[in-house]
């Protein structure tokens, strides 16, 4: 199954911290009403 993603607007970082893991990023996003999605910054799964 092929998936595609469309992002409108300009992406921004909610928390620039290279020591945070994906679950930390999710928790930050859940507590921020204007956050609609989150992801890690680095390919090794860390950073918000």
PDB file of N, CA and C in Angstrom, residues 12-16 48:
ATOM      1  N   UNK A  12       7.015  24.111  11.108  1.00  0.00           N
ATOM      2  CA  UNK A  12       7.809  24.766  12.143  1.00  0.00           C
ATOM      3  C   UNK A  12       8.083  23.775  13.263  1.00  0.00           C
ATOM      4  N   UNK A  13       9.086  24.048  14.014  1.00  0.00           N
ATOM      5  CA  UNK A  13       9.470  23.185  15.115  1.00  0.00           C
ATOM      6  C   UNK A  13       8.776  23.653  16.384  1.00  0.00           C
ATOM      7  N   UNK A  14       8.201  22.730  17.127  1.00  0.00           N
ATOM      8  CA  UNK A  14       7.554  23.108  18.373  1.00  0.00           C
ATOM      9  C   UNK A  14       8.535  23.096  19.539  1.00  0.00           C
ATOM     10  N   UNK A  15       9.605  22.336  19.378  1.00  0.00           N
ATOM     11  CA  UNK A  15      10.590  22.226  20.452  1.00  0.00           C
ATOM     12  C   UNK A  15      11.908  21.801  19.834  1.00  0.00           C
ATOM     13  N   UNK A  16      12.875  22.675  19.865  1.00  0.00           N
ATOM     14  CA  UNK A  16      14.179  22.318  19.304  1.00  0.00           C
ATOM     15  C   UNK A  16      15.058  21.757  20.409  1.00  0.00           C
ATOM     16  N   UNK A  48      13.050  17.093  18.294  1.00  0.00           N
ATOM     17  CA  UNK A  48      11.711  17.564  17.917  1.00  0.00           C
ATOM     18  C   UNK A  48      11.840  18.767  17.022  1.00  0.00           C
TER      19      UNK A  48
END
